[in-house]
mmCIF file of C-alpha atoms (C1' of nucleotides) in Angstrom:
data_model
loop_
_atom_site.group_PDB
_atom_site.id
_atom_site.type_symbol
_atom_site.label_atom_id
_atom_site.label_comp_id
_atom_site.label_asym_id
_atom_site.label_seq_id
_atom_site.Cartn_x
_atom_site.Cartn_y
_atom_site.Cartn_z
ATOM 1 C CA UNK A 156 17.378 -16.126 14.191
ATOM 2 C CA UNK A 157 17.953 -15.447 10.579
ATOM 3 C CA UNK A 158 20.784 -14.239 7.932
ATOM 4 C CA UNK A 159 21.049 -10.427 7.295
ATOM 5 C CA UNK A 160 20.634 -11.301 3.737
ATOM 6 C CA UNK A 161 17.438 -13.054 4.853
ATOM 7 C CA UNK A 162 16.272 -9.965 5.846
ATOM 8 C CA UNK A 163 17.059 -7.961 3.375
ATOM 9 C CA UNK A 164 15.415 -9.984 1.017
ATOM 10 C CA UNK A 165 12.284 -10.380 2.829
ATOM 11 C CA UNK A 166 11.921 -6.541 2.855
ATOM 12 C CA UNK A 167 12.122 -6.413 -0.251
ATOM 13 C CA UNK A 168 9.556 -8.874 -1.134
ATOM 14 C CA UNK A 169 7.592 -6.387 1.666
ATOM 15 C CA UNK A 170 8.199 -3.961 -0.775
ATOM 16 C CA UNK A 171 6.893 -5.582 -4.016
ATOM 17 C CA UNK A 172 4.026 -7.514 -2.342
ATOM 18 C CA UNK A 173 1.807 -4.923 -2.993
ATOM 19 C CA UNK A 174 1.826 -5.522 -6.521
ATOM 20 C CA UNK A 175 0.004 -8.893 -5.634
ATOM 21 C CA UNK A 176 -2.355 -6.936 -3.556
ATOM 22 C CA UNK A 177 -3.155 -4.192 -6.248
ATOM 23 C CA UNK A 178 -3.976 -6.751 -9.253
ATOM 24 C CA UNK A 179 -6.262 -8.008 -6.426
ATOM 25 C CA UNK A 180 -8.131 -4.615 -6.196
ATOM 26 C CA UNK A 181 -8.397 -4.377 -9.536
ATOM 27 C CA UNK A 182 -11.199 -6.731 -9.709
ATOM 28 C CA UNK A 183 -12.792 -4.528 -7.362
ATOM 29 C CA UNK A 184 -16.328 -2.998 -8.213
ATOM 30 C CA UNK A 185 -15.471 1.065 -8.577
ATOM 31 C CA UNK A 186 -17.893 2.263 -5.469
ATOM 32 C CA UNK A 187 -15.868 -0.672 -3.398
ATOM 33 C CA UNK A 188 -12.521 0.158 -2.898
ATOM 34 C CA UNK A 189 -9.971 -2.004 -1.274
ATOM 35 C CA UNK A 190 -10.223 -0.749 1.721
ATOM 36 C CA UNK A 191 -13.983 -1.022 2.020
ATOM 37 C CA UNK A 192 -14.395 -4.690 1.002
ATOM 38 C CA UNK A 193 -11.688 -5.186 3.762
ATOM 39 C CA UNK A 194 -13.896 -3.579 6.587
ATOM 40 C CA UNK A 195 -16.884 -6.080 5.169
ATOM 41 C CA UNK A 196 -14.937 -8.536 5.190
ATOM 42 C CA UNK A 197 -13.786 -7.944 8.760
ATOM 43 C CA UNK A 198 -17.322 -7.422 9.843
ATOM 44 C CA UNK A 199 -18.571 -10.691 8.254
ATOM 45 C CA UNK A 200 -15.548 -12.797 9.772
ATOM 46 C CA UNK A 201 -15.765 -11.433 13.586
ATOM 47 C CA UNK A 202 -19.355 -10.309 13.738
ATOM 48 C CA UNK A 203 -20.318 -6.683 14.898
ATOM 49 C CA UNK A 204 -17.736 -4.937 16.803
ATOM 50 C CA UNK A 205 -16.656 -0.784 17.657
ATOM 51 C CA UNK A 206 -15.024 1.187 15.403
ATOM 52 C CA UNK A 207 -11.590 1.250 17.342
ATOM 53 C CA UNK A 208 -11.749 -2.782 17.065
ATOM 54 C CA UNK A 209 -12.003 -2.521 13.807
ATOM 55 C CA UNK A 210 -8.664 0.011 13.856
ATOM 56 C CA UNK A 211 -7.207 -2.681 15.492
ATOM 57 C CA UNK A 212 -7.938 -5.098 13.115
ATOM 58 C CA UNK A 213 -6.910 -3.711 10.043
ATOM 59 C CA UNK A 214 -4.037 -1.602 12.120
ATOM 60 C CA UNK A 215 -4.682 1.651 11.277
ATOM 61 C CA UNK A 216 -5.586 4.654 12.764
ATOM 62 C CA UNK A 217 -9.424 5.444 14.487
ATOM 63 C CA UNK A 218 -9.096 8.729 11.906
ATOM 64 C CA UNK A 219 -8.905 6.333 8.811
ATOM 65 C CA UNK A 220 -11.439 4.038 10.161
ATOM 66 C CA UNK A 221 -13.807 6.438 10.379
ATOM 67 C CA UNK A 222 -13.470 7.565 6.838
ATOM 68 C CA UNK A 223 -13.852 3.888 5.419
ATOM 69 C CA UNK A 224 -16.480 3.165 7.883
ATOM 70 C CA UNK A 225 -18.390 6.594 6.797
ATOM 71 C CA UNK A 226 -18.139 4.866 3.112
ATOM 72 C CA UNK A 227 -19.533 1.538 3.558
ATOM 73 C CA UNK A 228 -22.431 3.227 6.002
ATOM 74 C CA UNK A 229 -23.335 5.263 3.193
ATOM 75 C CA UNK A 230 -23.762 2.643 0.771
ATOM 76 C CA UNK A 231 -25.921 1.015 3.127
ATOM 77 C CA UNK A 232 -23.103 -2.165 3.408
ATOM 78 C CA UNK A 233 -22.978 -1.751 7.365
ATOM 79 C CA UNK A 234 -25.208 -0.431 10.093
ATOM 80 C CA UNK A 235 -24.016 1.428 12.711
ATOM 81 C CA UNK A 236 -26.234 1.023 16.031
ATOM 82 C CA UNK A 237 -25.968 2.316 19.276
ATOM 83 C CA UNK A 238 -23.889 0.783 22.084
ATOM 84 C CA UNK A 239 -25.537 -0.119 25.137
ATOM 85 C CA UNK A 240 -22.128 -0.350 26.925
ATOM 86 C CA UNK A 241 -21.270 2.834 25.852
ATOM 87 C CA UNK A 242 -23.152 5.837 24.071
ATOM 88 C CA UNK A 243 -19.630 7.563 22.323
ATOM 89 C CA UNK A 244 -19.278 3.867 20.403
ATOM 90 C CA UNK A 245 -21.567 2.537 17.963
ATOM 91 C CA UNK A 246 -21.483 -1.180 16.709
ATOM 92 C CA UNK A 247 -20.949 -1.807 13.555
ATOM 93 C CA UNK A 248 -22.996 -4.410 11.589
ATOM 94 C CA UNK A 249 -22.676 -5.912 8.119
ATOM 95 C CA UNK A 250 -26.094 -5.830 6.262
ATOM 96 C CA UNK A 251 -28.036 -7.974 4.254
ATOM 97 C CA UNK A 252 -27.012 -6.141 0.920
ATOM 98 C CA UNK A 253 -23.179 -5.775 2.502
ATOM 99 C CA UNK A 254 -23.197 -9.582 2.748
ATOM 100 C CA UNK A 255 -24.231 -10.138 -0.320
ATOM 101 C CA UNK A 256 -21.677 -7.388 -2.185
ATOM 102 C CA UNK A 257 -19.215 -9.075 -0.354
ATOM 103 C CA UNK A 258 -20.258 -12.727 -1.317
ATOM 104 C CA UNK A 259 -19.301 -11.343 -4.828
ATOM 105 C CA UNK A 260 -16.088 -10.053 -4.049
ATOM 106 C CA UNK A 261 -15.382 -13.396 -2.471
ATOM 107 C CA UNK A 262 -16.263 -15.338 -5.424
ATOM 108 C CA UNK A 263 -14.103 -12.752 -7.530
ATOM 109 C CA UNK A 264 -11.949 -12.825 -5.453
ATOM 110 C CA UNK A 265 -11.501 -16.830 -5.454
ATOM 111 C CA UNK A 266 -11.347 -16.930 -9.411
ATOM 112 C CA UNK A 267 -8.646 -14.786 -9.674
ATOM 113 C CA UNK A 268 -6.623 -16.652 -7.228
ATOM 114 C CA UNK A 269 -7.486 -19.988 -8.402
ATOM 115 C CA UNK A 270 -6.331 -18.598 -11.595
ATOM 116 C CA UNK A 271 -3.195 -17.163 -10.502
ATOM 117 C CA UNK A 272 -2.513 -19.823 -7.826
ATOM 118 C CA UNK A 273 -3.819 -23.008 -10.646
ATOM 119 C CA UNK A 274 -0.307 -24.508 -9.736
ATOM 120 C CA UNK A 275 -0.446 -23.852 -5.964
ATOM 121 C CA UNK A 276 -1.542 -27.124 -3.936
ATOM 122 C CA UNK A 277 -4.011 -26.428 -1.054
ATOM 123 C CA UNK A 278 -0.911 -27.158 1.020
ATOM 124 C CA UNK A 279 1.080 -24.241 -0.706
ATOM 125 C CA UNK A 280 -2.052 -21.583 -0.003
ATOM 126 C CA UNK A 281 -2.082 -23.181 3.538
ATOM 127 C CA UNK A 282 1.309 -22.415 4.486
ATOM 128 C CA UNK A 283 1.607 -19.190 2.938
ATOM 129 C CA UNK A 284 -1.571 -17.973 5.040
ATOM 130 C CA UNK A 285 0.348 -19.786 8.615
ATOM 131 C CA UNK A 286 3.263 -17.556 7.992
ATOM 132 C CA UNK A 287 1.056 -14.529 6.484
ATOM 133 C CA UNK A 288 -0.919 -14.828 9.869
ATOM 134 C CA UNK A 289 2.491 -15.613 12.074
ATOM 135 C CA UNK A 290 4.118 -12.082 10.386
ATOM 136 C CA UNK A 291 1.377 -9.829 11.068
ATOM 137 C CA UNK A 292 1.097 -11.551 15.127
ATOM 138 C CA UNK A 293 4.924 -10.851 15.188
ATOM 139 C CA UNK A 294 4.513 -7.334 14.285
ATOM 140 C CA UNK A 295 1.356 -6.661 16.232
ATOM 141 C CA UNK A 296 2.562 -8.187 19.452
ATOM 142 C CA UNK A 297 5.774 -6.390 19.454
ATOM 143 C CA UNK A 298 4.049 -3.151 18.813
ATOM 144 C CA UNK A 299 1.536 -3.478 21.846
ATOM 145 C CA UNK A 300 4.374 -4.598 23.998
ATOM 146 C CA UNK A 301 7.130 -2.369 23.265
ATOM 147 C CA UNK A 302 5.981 0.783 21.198
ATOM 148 C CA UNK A 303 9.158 2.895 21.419
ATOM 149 C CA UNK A 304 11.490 0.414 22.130
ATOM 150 C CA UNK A 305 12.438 -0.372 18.671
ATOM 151 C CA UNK A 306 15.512 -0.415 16.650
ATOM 152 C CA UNK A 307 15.456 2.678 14.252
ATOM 153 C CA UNK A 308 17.629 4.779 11.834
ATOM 154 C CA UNK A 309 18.472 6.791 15.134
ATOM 155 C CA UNK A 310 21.850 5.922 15.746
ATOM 156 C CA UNK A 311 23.903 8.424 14.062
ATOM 157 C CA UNK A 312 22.528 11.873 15.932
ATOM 158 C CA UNK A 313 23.892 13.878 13.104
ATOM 159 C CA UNK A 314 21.284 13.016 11.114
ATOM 160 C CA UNK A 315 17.251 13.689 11.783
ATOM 161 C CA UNK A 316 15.697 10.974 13.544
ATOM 162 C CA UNK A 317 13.028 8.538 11.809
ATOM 163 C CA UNK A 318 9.710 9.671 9.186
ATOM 164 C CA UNK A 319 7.121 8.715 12.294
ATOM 165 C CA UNK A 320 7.934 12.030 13.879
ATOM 166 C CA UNK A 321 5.093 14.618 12.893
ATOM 167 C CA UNK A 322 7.332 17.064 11.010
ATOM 168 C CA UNK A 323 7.812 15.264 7.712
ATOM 169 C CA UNK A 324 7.222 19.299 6.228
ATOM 170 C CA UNK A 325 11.091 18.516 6.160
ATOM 171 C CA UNK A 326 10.932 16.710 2.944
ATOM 172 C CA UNK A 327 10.457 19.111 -0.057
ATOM 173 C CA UNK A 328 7.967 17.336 -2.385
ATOM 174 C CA UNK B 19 -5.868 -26.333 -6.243
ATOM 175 C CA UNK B 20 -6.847 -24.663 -2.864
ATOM 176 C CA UNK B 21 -10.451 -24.399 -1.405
ATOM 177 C CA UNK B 22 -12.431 -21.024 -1.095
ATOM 178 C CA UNK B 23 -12.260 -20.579 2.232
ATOM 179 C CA UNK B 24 -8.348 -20.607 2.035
ATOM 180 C CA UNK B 25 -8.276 -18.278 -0.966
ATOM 181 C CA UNK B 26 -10.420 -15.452 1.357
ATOM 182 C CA UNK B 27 -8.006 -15.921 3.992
ATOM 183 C CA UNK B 28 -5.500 -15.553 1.878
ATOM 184 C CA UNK B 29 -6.949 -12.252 0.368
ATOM 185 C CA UNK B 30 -7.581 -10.895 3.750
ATOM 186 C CA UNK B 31 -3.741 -11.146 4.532
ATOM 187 C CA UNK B 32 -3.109 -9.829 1.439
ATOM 188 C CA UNK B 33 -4.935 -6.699 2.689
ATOM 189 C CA UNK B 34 -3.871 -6.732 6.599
ATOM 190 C CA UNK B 35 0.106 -7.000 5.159
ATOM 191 C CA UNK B 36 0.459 -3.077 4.712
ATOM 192 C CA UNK B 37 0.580 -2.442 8.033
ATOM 193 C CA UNK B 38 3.874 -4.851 7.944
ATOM 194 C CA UNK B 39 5.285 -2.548 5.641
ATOM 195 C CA UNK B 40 4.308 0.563 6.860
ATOM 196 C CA UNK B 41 5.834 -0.079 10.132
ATOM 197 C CA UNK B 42 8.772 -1.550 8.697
ATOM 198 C CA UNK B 43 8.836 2.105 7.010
ATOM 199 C CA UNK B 44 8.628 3.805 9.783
ATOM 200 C CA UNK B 45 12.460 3.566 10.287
ATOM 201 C CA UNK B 46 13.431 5.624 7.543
ATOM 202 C CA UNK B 47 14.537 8.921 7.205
ATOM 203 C CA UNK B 48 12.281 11.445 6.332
ATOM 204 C CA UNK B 49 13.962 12.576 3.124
ATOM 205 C CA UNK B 50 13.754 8.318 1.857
ATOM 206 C CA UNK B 51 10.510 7.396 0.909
ATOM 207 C CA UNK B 52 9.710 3.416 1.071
ATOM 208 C CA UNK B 53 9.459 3.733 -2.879
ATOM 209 C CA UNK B 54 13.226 5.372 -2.851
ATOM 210 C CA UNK B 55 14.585 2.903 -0.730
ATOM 211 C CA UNK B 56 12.652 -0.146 -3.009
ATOM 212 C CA UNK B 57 14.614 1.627 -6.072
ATOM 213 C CA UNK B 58 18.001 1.796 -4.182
ATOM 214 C CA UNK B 59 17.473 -1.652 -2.930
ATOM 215 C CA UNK B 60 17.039 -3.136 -6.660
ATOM 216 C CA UNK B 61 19.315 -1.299 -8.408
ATOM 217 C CA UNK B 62 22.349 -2.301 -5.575
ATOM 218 C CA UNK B 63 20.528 -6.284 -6.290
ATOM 219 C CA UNK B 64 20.113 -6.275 -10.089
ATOM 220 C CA UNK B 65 22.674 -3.429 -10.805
ATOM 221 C CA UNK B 66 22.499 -0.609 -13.660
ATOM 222 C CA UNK B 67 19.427 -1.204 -15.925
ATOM 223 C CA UNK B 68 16.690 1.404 -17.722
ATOM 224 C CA UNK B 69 13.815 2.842 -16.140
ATOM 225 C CA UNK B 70 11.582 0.316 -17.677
ATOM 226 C CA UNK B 71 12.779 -2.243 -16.342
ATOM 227 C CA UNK B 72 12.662 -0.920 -12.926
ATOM 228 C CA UNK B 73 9.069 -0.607 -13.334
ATOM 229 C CA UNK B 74 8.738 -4.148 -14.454
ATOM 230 C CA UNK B 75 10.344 -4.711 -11.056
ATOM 231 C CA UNK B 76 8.487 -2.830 -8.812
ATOM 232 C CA UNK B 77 5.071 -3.684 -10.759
ATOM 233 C CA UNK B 78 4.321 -0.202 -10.923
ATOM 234 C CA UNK B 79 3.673 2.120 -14.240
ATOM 235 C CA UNK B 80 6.539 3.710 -15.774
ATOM 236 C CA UNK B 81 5.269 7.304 -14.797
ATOM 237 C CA UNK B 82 5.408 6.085 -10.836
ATOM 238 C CA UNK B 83 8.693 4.849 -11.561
ATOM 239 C CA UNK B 84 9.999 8.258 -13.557
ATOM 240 C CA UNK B 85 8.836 10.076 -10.644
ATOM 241 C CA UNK B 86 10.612 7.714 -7.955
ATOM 242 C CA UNK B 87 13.684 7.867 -10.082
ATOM 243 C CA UNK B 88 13.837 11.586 -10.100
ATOM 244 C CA UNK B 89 13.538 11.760 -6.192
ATOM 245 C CA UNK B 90 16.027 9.235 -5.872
ATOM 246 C CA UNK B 91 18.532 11.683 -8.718
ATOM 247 C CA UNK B 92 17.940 14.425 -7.171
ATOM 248 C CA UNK B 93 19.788 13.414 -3.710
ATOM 249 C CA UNK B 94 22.545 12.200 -5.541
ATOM 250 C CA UNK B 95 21.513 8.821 -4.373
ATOM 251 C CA UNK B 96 21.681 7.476 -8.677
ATOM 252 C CA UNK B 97 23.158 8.559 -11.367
ATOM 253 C CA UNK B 98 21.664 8.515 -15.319
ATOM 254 C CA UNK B 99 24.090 7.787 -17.853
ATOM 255 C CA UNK B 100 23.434 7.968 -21.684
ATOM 256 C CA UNK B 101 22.353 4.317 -22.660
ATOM 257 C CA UNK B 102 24.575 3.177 -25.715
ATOM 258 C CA UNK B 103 22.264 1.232 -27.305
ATOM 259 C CA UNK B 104 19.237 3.937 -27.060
ATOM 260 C CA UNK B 105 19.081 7.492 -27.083
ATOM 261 C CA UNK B 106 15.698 7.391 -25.514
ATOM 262 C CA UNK B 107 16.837 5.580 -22.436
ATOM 263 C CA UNK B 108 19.072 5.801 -19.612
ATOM 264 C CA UNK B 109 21.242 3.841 -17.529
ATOM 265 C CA UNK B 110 20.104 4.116 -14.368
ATOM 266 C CA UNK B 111 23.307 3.054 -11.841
ATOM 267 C CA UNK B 112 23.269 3.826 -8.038
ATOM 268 C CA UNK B 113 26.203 5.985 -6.519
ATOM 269 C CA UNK B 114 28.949 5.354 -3.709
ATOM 270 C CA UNK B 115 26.373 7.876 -1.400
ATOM 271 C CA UNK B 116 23.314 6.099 -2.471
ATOM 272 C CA UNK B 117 25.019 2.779 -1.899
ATOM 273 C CA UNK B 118 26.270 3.866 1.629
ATOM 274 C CA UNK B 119 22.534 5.307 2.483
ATOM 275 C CA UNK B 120 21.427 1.660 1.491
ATOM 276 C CA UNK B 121 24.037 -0.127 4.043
ATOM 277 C CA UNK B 122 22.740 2.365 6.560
ATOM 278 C CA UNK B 123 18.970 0.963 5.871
ATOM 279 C CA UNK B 124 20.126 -2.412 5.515
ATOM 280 C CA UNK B 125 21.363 -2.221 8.834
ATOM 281 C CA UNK B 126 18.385 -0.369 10.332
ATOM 282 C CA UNK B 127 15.738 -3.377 8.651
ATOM 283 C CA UNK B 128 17.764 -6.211 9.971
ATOM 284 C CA UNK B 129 17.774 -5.208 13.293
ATOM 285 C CA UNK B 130 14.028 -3.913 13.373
ATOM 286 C CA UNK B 131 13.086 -7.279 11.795
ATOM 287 C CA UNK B 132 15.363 -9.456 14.041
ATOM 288 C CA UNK B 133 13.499 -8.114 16.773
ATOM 289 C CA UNK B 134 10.345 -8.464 15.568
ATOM 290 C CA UNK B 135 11.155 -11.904 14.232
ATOM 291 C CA UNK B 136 13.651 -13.180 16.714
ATOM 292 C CA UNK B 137 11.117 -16.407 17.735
ATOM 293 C CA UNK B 138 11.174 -16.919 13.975
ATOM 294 C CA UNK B 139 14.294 -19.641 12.697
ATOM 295 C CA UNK B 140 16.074 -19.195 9.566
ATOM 296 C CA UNK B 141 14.132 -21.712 7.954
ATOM 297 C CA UNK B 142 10.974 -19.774 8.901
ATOM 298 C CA UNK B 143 11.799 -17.168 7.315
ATOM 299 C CA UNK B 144 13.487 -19.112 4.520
ATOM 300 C CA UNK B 145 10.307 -20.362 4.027
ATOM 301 C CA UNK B 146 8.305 -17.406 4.201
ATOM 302 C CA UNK B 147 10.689 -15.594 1.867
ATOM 303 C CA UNK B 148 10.373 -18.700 -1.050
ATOM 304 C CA UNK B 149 6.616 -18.623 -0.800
ATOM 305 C CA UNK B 150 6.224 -14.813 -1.773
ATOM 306 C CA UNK B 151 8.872 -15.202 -4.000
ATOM 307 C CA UNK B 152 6.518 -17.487 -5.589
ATOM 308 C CA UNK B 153 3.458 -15.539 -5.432
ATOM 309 C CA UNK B 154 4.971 -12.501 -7.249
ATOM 310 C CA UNK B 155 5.893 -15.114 -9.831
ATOM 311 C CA UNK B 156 2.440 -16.651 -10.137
ATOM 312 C CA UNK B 157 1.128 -13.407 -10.386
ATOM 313 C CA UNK B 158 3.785 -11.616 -12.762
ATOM 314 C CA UNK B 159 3.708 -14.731 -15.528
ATOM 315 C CA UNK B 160 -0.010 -14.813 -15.466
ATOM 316 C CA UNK B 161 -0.023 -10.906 -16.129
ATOM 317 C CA UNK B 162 2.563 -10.536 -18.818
ATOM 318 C CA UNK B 163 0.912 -13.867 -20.892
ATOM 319 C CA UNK B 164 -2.685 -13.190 -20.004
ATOM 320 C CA UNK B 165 -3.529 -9.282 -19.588
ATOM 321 C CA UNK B 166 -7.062 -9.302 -20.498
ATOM 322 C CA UNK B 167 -7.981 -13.380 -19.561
ATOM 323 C CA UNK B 168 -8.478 -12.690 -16.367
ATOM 324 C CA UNK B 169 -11.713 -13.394 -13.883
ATOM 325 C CA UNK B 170 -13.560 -10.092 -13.147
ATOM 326 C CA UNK B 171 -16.515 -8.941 -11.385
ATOM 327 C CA UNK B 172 -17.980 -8.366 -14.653
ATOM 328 C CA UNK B 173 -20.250 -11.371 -14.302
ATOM 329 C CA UNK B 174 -23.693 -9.601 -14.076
ATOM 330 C CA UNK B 175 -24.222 -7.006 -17.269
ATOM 331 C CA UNK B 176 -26.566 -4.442 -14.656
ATOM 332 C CA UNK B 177 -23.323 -3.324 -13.192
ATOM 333 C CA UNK B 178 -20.261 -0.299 -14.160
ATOM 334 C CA UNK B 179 -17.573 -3.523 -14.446
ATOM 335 C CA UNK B 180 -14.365 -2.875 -12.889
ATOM 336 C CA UNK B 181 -12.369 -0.205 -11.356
ATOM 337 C CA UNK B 182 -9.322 -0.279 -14.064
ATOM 338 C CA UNK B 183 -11.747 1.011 -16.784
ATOM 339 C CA UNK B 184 -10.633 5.042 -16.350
ATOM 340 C CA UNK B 185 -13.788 6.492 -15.618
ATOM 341 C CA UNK B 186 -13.594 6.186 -11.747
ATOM 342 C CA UNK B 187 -15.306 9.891 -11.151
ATOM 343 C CA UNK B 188 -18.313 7.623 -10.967
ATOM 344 C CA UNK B 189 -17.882 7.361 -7.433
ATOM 345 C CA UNK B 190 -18.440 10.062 -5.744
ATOM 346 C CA UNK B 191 -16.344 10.643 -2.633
ATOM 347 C "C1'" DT C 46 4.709 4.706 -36.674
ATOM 348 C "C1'" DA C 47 6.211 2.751 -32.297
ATOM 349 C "C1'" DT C 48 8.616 3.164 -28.022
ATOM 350 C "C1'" DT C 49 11.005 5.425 -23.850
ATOM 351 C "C1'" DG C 50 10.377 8.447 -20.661
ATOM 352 C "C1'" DT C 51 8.225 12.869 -18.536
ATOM 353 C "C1'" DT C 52 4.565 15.688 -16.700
ATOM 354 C "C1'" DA C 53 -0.282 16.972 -15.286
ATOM 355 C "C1'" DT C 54 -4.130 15.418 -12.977
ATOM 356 C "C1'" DA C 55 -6.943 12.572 -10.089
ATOM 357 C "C1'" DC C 56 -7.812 8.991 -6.754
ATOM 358 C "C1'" DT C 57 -6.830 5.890 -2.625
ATOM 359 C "C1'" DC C 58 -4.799 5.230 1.654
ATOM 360 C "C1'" DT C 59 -2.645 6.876 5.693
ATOM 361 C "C1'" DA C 60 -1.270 9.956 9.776
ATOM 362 C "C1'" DT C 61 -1.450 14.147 12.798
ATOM 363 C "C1'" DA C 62 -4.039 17.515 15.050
ATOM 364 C "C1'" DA C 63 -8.075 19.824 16.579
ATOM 365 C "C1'" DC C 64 -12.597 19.021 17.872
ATOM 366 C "C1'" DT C 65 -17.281 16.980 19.897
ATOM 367 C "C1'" DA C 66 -19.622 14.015 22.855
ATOM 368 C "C1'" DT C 67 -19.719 10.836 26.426
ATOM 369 C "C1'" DA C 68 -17.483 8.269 30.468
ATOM 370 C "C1'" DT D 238 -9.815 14.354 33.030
ATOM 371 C "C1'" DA D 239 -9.793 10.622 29.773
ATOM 372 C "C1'" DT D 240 -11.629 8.152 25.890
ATOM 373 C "C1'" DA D 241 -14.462 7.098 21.276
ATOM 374 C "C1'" DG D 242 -15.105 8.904 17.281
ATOM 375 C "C1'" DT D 243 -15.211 12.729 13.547
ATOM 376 C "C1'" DT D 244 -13.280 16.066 10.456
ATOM 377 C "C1'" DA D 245 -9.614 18.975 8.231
ATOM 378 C "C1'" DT D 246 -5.345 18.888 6.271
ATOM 379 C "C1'" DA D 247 -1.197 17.025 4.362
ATOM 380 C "C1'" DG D 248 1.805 13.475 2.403
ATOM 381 C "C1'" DA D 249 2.889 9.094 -0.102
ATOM 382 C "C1'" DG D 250 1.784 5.913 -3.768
ATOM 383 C "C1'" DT D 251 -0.439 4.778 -7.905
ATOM 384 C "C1'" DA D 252 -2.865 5.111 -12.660
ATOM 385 C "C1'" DT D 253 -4.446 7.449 -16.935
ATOM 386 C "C1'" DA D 254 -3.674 10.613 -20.487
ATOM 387 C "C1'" DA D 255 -1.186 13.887 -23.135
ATOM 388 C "C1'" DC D 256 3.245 14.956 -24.536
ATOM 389 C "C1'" DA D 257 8.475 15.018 -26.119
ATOM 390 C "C1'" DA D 258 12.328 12.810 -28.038
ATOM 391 C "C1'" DT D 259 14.271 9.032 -30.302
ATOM 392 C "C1'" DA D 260 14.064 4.484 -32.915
#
DNA sequence: TATTGTTATACTCTATAACTATA
DNA sequence: TATAGTTATAGAGTATAACAATA
């Protein structure tokens, strides 16, 4: 159990981490966005697998993962073949050229950390991806376990509850 | 110096991290963006400063930031004072209501995250919170002294080279 | 002329809801 | 009836470019 200012803080760096992650992108070829070199990149690591795996994976919803799916599939990065398990699902396959696009992005991918990271031992990295990996199992397992029985804003009823409610028409943008 | 394999694990977390933060956002009121609360956050931390220096913060382009900063003005949540030193510029300083929304988040993040994280000890997250400390850090120097020095997928001439150039109506979605 | 900030526009990512097809 | 996936629509975040005001 940690410090509230622990917390805080670690929100915060929540917050700004996706600087990191958009200097990443930036490397990024312009028909490969983000999102689509991390469904390759899924697919290459765990082998073929159903779209609402991959939702799993990358937790987000089976509308989104459609969409990105729909993208790579276009570009002829993945194939999508029938399931003999089940005809609604499809499995989804990396291809040859998908593999290779995505052997690029790796090795981009590798220069610009080894360029940003020149002064990180391989112990640093190491331990930054064990507690990367721990966070995200933290989050996920709670989630599965207990989806509505988390702590939220809700405990003054004056106010409206939390932003995960459907009617965020509230806010006037 | 850290091997490949560890740098593409490494990326992959970077990508699989949003869902962290978007369900840590899912706790805030509808009218408080994650962005708002990022700005409330720093200026409580860091205390009055200009606009531009709230972008350096948040790693984001000052006309993100102007926009955040004018949601966050508009609710009465920070105030913009005439900067002294530059008629261009203003001090941007958070209020008593913007301060007391903060608490209320505060409070709201620490308990979400000391359920999700209550197997985690303080030095965990100690440790987790001094690592991505250092990662914005390894990333912010090597942008401010380096901006155009940096490894790109622009190794083979045959290809459009990255997706910061502003032409990104190539792809067609 | 250079810099601080604002606004218009476009793009990416995400979620909800309605829908189709299959189980 | 329930589930896997698709599509339409809307909202949040960001970047580029053109602009205004001040240095």
């Amino acid at each position: 159990m940690a410090e509230r200012s622990q917390y805080e803080e670690l929100s915060r760096h929540l917050s700004g981490i996706g600087a990191v992650k958009r200097e990443m992108s930036r490397g990024l070829p312009p028909e490969c966005p983000p999102a689509s070199a991390a469904v390759l990149s899924l697919l290459a690591k765990y082998g073929e697998m159903r779209a609402s795996r991959l939702s799993e994976l990358m937790a987000i919803d089976m509308s989104v993962t459609s969409r990105h799916v729909a993208h790579v599939a276009e570009h002829g990065w993945i194939g999508r073949h029938p399931d003999p398990q089940d005809g609604r699902s499809r499995l989804l396959r990396i291809t040859p050229q998908g593999q290779q696009l995505l052997n690029e992005l790796s090795e981009g991918v590798t220069e610009a950390l080894a360029h940003y990271l020149h002064d990180w031992s391989d112990d640093d990295v190491a331990q930054l991806n064990a507690l990367l990996e721990r966070l995200r199992t933290s989050f996920g397992d709670c989630r599965t376990r207990a989806p509505q029985d988390l702590p939220r804003q809700t405990a003054d009823p004056a106010r409206p509850p939390t932003r995960e409610a459907g009617q965020q028409t509230t806010a006037q943008n």
